[in-house]
C-alpha positions as YAML, in Angstrom:
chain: A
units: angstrom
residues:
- id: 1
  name: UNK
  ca: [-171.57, 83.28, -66.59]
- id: 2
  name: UNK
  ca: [-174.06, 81.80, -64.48]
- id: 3
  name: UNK
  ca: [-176.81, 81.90, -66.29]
- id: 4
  name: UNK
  ca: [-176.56, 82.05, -70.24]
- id: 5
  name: UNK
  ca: [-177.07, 78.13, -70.87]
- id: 6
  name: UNK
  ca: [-180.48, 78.03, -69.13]
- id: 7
  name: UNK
  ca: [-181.56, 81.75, -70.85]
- id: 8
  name: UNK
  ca: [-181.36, 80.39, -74.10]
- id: 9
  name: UNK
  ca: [-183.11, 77.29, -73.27]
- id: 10
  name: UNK
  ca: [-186.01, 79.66, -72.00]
- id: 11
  name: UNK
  ca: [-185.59, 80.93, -75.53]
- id: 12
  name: UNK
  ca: [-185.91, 77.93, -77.30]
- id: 13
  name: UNK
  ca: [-188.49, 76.68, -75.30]
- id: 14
  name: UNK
  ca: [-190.54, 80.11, -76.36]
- id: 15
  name: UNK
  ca: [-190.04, 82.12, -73.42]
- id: 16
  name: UNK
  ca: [-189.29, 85.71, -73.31]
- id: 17
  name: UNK
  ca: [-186.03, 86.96, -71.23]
- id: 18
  name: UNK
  ca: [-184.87, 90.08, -70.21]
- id: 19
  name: UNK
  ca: [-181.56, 90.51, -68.47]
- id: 20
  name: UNK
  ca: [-180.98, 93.81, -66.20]
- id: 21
  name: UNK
  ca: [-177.50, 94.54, -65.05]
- id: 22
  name: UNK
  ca: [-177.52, 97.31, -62.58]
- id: 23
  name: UNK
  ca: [-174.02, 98.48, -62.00]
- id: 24
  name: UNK
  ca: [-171.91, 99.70, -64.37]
- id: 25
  name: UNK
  ca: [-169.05, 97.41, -64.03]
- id: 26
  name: UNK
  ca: [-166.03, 98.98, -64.60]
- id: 27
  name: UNK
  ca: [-165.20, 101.80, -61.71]
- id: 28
  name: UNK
  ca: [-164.00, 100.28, -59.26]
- id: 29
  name: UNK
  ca: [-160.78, 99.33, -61.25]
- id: 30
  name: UNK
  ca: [-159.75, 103.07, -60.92]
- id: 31
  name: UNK
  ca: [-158.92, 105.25, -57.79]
- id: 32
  name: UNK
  ca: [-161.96, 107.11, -57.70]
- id: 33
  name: UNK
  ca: [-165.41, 107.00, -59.76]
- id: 34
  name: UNK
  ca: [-165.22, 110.36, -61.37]
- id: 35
  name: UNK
  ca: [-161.65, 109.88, -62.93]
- id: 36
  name: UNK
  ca: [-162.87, 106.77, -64.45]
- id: 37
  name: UNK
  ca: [-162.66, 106.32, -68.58]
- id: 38
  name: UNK
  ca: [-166.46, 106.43, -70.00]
- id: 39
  name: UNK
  ca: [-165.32, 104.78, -73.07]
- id: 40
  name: UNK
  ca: [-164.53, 101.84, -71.16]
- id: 41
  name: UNK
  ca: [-167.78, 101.75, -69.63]
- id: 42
  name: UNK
  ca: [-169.27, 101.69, -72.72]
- id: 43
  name: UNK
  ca: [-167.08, 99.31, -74.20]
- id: 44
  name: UNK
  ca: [-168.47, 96.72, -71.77]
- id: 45
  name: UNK
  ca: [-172.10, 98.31, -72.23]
- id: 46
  name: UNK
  ca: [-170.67, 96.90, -76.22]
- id: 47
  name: UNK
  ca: [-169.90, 93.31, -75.12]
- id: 48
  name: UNK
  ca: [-172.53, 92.80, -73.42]
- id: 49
  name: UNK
  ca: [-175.31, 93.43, -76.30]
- id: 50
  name: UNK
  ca: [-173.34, 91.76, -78.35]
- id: 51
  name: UNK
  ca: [-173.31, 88.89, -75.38]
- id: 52
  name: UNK
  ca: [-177.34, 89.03, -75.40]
- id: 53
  name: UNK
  ca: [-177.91, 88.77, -79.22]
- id: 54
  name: UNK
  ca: [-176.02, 85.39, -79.05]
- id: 55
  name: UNK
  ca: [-178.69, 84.58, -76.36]
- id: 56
  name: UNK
  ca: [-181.28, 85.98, -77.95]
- id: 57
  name: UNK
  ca: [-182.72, 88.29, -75.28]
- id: 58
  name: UNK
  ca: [-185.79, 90.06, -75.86]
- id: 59
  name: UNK
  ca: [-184.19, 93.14, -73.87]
- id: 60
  name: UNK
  ca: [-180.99, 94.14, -72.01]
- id: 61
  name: UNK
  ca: [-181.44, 96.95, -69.61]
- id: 62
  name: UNK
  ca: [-178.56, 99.34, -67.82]
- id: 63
  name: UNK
  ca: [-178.55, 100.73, -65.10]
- id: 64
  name: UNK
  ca: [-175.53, 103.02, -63.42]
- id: 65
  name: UNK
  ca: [-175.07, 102.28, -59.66]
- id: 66
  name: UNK
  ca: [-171.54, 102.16, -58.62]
- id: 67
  name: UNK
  ca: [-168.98, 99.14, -59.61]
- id: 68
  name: UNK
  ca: [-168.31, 97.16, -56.35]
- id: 69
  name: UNK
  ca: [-169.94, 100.29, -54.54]
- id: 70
  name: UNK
  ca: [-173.69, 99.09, -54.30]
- id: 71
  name: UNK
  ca: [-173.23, 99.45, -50.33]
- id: 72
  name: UNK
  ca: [-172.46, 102.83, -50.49]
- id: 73
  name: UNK
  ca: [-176.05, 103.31, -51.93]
- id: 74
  name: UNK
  ca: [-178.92, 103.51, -50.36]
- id: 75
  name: UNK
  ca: [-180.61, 99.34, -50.74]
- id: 76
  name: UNK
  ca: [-184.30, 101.23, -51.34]
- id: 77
  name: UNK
  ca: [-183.01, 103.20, -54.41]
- id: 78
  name: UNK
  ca: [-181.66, 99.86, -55.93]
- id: 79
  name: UNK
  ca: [-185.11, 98.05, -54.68]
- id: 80
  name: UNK
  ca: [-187.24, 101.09, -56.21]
- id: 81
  name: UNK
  ca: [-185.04, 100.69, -59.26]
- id: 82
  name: UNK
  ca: [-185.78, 96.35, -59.24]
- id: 83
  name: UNK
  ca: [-189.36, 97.12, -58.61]
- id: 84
  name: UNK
  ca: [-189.60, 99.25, -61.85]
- id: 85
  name: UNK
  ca: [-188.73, 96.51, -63.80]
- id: 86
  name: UNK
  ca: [-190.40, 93.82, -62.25]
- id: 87
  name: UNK
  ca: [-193.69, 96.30, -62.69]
- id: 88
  name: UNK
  ca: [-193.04, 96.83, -66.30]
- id: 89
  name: UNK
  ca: [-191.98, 92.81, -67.57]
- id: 90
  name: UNK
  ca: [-194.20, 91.44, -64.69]
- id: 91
  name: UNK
  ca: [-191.90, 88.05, -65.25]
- id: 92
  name: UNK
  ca: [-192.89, 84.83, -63.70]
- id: 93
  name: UNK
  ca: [-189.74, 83.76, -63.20]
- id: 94
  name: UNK
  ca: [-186.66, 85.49, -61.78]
- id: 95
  name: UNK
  ca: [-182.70, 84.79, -61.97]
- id: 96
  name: UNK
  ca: [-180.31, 86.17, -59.31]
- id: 97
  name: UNK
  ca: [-176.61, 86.14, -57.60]
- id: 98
  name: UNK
  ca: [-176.23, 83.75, -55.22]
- id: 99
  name: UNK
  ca: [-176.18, 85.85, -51.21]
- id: 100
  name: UNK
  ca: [-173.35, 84.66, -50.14]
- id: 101
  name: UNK
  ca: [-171.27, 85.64, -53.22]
- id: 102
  name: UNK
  ca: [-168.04, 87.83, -52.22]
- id: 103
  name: UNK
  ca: [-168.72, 90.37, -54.58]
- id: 104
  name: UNK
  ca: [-171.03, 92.84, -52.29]
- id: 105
  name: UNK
  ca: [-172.66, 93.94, -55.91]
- id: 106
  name: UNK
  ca: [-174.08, 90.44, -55.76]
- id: 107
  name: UNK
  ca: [-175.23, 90.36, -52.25]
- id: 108
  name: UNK
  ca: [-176.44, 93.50, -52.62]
- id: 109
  name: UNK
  ca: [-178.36, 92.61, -55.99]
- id: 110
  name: UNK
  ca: [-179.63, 89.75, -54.07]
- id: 111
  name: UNK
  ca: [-181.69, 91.36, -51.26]
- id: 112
  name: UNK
  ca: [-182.77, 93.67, -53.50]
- id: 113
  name: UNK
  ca: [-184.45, 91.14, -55.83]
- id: 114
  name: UNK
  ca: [-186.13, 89.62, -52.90]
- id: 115
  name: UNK
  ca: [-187.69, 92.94, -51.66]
- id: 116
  name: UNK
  ca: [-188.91, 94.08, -54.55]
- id: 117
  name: UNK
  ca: [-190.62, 90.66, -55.68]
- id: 118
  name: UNK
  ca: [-192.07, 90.42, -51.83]
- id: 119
  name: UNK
  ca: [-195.55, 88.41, -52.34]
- id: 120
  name: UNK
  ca: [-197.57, 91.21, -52.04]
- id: 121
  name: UNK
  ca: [-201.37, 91.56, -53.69]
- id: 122
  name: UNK
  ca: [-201.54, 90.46, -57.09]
- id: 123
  name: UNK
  ca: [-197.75, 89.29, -57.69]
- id: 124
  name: UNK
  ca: [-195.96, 88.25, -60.90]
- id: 125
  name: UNK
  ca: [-192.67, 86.55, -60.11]
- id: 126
  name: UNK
  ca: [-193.53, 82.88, -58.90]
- id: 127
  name: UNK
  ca: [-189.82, 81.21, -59.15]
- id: 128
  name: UNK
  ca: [-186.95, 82.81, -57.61]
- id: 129
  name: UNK
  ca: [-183.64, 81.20, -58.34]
- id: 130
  name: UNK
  ca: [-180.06, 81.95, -57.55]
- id: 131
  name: UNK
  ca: [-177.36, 81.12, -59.75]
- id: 132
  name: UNK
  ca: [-173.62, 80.80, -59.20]
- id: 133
  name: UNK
  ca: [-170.76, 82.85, -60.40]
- id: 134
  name: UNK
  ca: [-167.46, 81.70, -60.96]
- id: 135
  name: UNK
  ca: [-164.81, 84.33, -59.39]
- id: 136
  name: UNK
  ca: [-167.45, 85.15, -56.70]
- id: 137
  name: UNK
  ca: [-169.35, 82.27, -55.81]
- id: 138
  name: UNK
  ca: [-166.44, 80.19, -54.79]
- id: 139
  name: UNK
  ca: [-164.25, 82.74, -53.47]
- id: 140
  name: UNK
  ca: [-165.90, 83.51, -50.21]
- id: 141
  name: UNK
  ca: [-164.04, 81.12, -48.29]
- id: 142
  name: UNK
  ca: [-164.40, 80.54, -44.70]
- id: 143
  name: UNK
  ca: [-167.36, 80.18, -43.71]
- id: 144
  name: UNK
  ca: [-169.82, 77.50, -44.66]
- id: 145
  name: UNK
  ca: [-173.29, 79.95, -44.43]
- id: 146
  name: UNK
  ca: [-171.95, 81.26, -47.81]
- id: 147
  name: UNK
  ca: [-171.64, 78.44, -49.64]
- id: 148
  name: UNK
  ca: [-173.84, 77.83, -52.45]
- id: 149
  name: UNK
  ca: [-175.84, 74.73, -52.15]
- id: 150
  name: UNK
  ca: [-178.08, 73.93, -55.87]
- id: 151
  name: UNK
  ca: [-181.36, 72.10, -55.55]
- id: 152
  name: UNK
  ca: [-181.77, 72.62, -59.22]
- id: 153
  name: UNK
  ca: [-180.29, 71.49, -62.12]
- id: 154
  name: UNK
  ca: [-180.99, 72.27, -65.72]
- id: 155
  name: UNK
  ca: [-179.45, 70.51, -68.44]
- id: 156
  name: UNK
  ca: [-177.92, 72.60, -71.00]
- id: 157
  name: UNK
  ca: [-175.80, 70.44, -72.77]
- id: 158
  name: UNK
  ca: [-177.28, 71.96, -75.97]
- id: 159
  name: UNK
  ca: [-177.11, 75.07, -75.37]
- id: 160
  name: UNK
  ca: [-173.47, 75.47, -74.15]
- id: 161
  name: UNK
  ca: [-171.80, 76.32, -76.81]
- id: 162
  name: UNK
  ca: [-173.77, 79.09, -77.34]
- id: 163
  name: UNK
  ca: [-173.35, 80.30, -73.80]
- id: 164
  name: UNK
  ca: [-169.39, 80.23, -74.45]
- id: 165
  name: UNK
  ca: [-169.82, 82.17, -77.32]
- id: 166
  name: UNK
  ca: [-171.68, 85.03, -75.67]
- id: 167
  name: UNK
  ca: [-169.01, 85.00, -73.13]
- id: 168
  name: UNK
  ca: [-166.27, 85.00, -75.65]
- id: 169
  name: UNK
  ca: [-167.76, 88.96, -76.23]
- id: 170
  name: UNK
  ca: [-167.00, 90.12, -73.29]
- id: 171
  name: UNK
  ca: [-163.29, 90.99, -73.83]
- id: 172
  name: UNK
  ca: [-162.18, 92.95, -70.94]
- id: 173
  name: UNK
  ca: [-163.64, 90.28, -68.41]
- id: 174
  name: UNK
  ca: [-162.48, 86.93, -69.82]
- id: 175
  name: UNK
  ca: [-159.19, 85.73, -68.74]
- id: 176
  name: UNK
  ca: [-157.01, 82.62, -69.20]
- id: 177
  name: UNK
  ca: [-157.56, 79.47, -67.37]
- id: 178
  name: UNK
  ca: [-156.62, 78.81, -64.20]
- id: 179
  name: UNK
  ca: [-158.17, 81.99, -63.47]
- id: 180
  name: UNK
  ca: [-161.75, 81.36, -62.98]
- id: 181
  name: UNK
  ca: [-163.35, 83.71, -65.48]
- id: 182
  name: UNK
  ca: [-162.55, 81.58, -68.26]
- id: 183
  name: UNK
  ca: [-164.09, 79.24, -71.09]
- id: 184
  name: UNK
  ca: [-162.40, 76.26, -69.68]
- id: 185
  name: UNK
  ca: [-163.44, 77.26, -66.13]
- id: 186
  name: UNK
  ca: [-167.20, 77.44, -67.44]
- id: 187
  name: UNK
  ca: [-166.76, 74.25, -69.09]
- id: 188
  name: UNK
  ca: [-165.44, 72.58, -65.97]
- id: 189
  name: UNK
  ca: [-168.23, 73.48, -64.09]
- id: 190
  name: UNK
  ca: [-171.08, 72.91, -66.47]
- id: 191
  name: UNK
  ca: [-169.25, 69.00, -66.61]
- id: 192
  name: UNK
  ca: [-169.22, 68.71, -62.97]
- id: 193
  name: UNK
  ca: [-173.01, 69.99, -62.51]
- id: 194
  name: UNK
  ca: [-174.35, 67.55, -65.51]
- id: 195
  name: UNK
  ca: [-172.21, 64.61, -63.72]
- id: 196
  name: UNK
  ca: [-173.81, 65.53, -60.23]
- id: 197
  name: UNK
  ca: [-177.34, 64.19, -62.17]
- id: 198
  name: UNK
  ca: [-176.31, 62.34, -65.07]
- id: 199
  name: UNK
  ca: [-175.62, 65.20, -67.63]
- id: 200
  name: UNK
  ca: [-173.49, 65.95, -69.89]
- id: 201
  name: UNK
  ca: [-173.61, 69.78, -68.69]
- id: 202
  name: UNK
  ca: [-175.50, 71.66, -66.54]
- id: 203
  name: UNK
  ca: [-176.43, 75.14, -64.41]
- id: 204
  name: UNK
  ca: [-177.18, 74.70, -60.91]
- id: 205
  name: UNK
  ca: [-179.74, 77.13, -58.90]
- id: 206
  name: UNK
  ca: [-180.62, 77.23, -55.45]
- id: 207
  name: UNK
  ca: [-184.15, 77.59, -54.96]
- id: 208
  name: UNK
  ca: [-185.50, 80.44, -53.20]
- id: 209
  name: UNK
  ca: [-188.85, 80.74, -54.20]
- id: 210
  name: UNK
  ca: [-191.29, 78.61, -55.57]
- id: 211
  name: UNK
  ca: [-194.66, 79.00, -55.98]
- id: 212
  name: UNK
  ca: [-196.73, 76.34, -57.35]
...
């Protein structure tokens, strides 16, 4: 969702990406963890390979940690778990959630990211880059330290359409407009980020880290 137009363009413009999701994304939608249904799990596990062969990814990777339950694990497990990755792709350029997201998966994710790619010795990761997602983003209302302000727009009027149509797999998360998590929703936004610099769509990031 907040990503997938700017992926692909990575793709087309030769790059390799990897996407990593780290929680398993359905739990929390029953009582408790353990009386959860696996084949749901793995139904979304489904949608979203299917989601990354649209892209194109070189490589999706799961991990496990608990849905909407990443504070109720220890933040150096998930950091040991970023830091694995970020040691084995050694990527120059890293996507994240935006920290003030209301989803504490996101927040979570977020400081994560930034320990593990902490400028230490011979680093990698040279851009850091937090994207926006729509049910999350814009739902932590109330006070202004959350909100997401982009300083970086990429243009991916081209590449829309494909970023709908990896979307379009994931079946159990998509919903009918007005609610947020929806085609038209994604198209809204990507019109009013291209029109905020003369686009026809766009992703916006906020700019955490950049290294030139």
């Amino acid at each position: 969702m907040g990503v997938g137009g700017t992926a692909r363009k990575h793709i087309e413009n030769g790059d390799e990406v990897y996407a990593l999701v780290l929680g398993e994304g359905q739990t929390s939608r029953w009582d408790n963890r353990e009386g959860a249904d696996k084949e749901a799990v793995e139904d979304l596990h489904k949608n979203s390979k299917n989601a990354a062969d649209i892209i194109q990814f070189k490589e999706i990777y799961f991990e496990s940690y608990p849905d909407n339950r990443f504070d109720s694990v220890a933040l150096l497990d998930i950091v040991k778990t970023v830091e694995s990755y970020i040691n084995r792709i050694c990527p120059t350029i890293v996507y994240t959630h935006h920290s003030g997201d209301l989803n504490i998966d996101h927040r979570v994710t977020n400081e994560a990211v930034l320990t593990a790619t902490r400028p230490i010795g011979e680093y990698s990761v040279r851009e850091i880059y937090g994207f926006e997602t729509v049910s999350s983003t814009e739902w932590n209302f109330g006070n202004k330290e959350n909100s997401f302000y982009p300083q970086k727009y990429v243009d991916i009027t081209k590449t829309f359409t494909i970023k709908c149509s990896a979307m379009s797999q994931y079946e159990t998360e998509l919903c009918g407009f007005p609610h947020p998590r929806s085609l038209k929703m994604l198209e809204s936004l990507a019109i009013v980020r291209g029109a905020a610099v003369g686009v026809e769509k766009a992703e916006a990031f906020e700019v955490i880290r950049l290294v030139e």
